[in-house]
Coordinates of C-alpha atoms in Angstrom, one line a residue:
M26 CA 86.0 151.2 171.5
S27 CA 88.2 148.6 173.2
L28 CA 91.9 148.2 172.9
Y29 CA 93.5 144.9 171.9
Q30 CA 97.1 143.8 172.2
I31 CA 98.7 141.0 170.3
C32 CA 102.3 139.9 170.7
Y33 CA 103.9 137.3 168.4
R34 CA 107.2 135.8 167.4
S35 CA 108.2 134.6 164.0
R36 CA 111.3 133.1 162.5
I37 CA 112.9 135.0 159.6
K38 CA 113.3 132.8 156.6
P39 CA 117.0 132.1 156.0
Q40 CA 116.9 133.2 152.4
V41 CA 115.8 136.7 153.5
L42 CA 119.0 137.0 155.5
A43 CA 121.1 136.3 152.4
G44 CA 120.0 139.5 150.6
D45 CA 120.5 143.2 151.5
I46 CA 119.1 142.9 155.0
E47 CA 119.6 146.6 155.8
A48 CA 117.6 147.8 152.8
E49 CA 114.9 145.2 153.6
I50 CA 114.7 146.5 157.2
A51 CA 114.4 150.1 156.2
H52 CA 111.7 149.4 153.6
T53 CA 109.7 147.2 155.9
I54 CA 109.8 149.7 158.8
K55 CA 108.7 152.5 156.6
R56 CA 105.9 150.4 155.1
L57 CA 104.7 149.2 158.5
R58 CA 104.7 152.7 160.0
R59 CA 102.6 154.0 157.1
M60 CA 100.1 151.1 157.4
N61 CA 99.9 151.5 161.2
T62 CA 99.3 155.2 160.9
L63 CA 96.4 154.6 158.5
N64 CA 94.9 151.9 160.7
G65 CA 95.4 153.4 164.1
V66 CA 97.7 150.7 165.2
T67 CA 100.7 151.2 167.5
G68 CA 103.4 148.9 168.8
A69 CA 106.9 147.7 168.6
L70 CA 109.1 145.5 166.4
L71 CA 112.2 143.8 167.8
L72 CA 114.6 142.2 165.4
T73 CA 117.1 139.5 166.5
D74 CA 119.5 137.5 164.3
T75 CA 116.9 134.9 163.5
H76 CA 113.5 136.1 164.8
V77 CA 111.1 139.0 164.9
F78 CA 108.9 139.9 167.9
Q79 CA 106.1 142.3 167.4
L80 CA 103.6 143.9 169.7
I81 CA 100.5 145.2 168.0
E82 CA 98.0 147.5 169.8
G83 CA 94.7 148.9 168.5
Q84 CA 91.1 148.1 167.9
A85 CA 90.6 144.3 167.9
E86 CA 89.7 144.1 164.2
R87 CA 92.6 146.2 163.2
A88 CA 95.1 144.5 165.4
N89 CA 94.0 141.1 164.1
A90 CA 94.3 142.4 160.5
S91 CA 97.9 143.4 161.2
L92 CA 98.5 139.9 162.6
R93 CA 97.0 138.3 159.5
C94 CA 99.2 140.5 157.3
A95 CA 102.3 139.4 159.2
A96 CA 101.2 135.7 159.0
E97 CA 100.9 136.1 155.2
D98 CA 104.3 137.7 154.8
P99 CA 106.5 135.3 152.9
R100 CA 109.6 136.5 154.9
H101 CA 108.2 134.9 158.1
E102 CA 107.8 131.3 159.1
H103 CA 106.6 129.6 162.3
L104 CA 104.6 132.6 163.4
E105 CA 103.5 132.0 167.0
V106 CA 101.1 134.2 169.0
L107 CA 102.6 134.7 172.4
S108 CA 99.8 136.8 173.9
R109 CA 96.4 138.1 172.7
K110 CA 94.2 140.1 175.0
A111 CA 92.1 143.1 175.7
V112 CA 94.0 145.9 177.4
E113 CA 93.2 149.2 179.1
Y114 CA 96.0 151.3 177.6
R115 CA 98.7 151.2 174.9
L116 CA 102.3 150.6 175.9
F117 CA 103.5 152.4 172.7
H118 CA 100.8 155.1 172.5
D119 CA 103.1 157.6 170.8
S120 CA 104.7 155.2 168.4
W121 CA 103.2 153.9 165.2
L122 CA 106.1 151.4 165.3
Y123 CA 108.9 151.5 167.7
F124 CA 111.8 149.5 166.2
A125 CA 114.8 147.9 168.0
D126 CA 117.6 146.2 166.1
L127 CA 118.9 143.6 168.5
R128 CA 121.1 141.7 166.1
M129 CA 124.3 140.5 167.8
D130 CA 126.6 141.7 165.1
H131 CA 126.3 145.3 166.1
G132 CA 129.0 144.8 168.7
R133 CA 127.2 146.5 171.6
E134 CA 126.6 145.4 175.1
L135 CA 123.0 144.5 175.7
P136 CA 121.0 145.5 178.8
A137 CA 120.4 142.8 181.3
E138 CA 116.7 142.7 180.3
L139 CA 117.7 141.5 176.8
S140 CA 120.5 139.2 177.7
M141 CA 118.1 136.3 178.4
I142 CA 116.1 136.8 175.2
V143 CA 118.4 137.8 172.4
P144 CA 120.8 134.8 172.3
R145 CA 117.9 132.3 172.3
P146 CA 114.8 134.0 171.0
E147 CA 113.0 130.8 170.2
T148 CA 112.8 130.0 174.0
A149 CA 111.4 133.4 175.1
T150 CA 107.9 133.1 176.6
G151 CA 105.0 135.6 176.1
T152 CA 105.6 136.8 179.7
D153 CA 109.3 137.5 178.9
I154 CA 108.5 139.4 175.7
L155 CA 105.6 141.4 177.3
A156 CA 107.9 142.3 180.2
L157 CA 110.6 143.4 177.7
M158 CA 108.1 145.5 175.7
A159 CA 106.9 147.2 179.0
Y160 CA 110.5 147.9 179.9
I161 CA 111.2 149.4 176.5
A162 CA 108.0 151.4 176.6
G163 CA 108.9 152.8 180.0
D164 CA 112.4 153.9 178.8
L165 CA 110.8 155.5 175.7
A166 CA 108.3 157.4 177.8
E167 CA 111.0 158.5 180.2
A168 CA 113.1 159.8 177.3
Q169 CA 110.2 161.7 175.8
L170 CA 109.4 163.3 179.2
T171 CA 113.1 164.3 179.6
N172 CA 113.1 165.8 176.1
R173 CA 110.0 167.8 176.8
L174 CA 111.4 169.1 180.1
L175 CA 114.7 170.1 178.4
Q176 CA 112.8 172.1 175.8
I177 CA 111.2 174.3 178.5

C-alpha cells in the first residue's frame, strides 16, 4: 500500500468571509477530521485571510478523493495543486487534520517561516508550502515527544 501526498492552495470565496467565519471554521475542521478518520487520511490545513493550504496524505485513491471533495466545495475557488507525489512517510502521521489559523487579525507575531507566505499566499510556491508543512510537522513531533517525556 503506497502513500500519496497532495498539497493544494485555494482562494476562499469572498462571500464566505462575510458570514460567521469562526463557526464555519469550527464546523469545517470537525467535519474534515471525521472524514479523514474514516478514510485513513492525515494532513494539515492552513488558513490565511484569503486562502487555504491543505496537505493530504494517504492511499492514492483516498487522497485524490479528498482533493476532489475540496475542489467541489463551493467555498473554494481557483484551487491549484502545488504538489502531488508518492511519499515514503506521512508528515502528519499522528494528526487526522492539523489546523493552523494564520489570519493576520489575530495580532500575533508570526515565525520567520511564515512571514514570506502569509502576507501574499497567492505567490507561495509548492516548495514553499511543503517546506512550511515539514517545519510545522517537525514542531508538532517535537512537542509530542516533550509531552511524552514530561509524563514519565
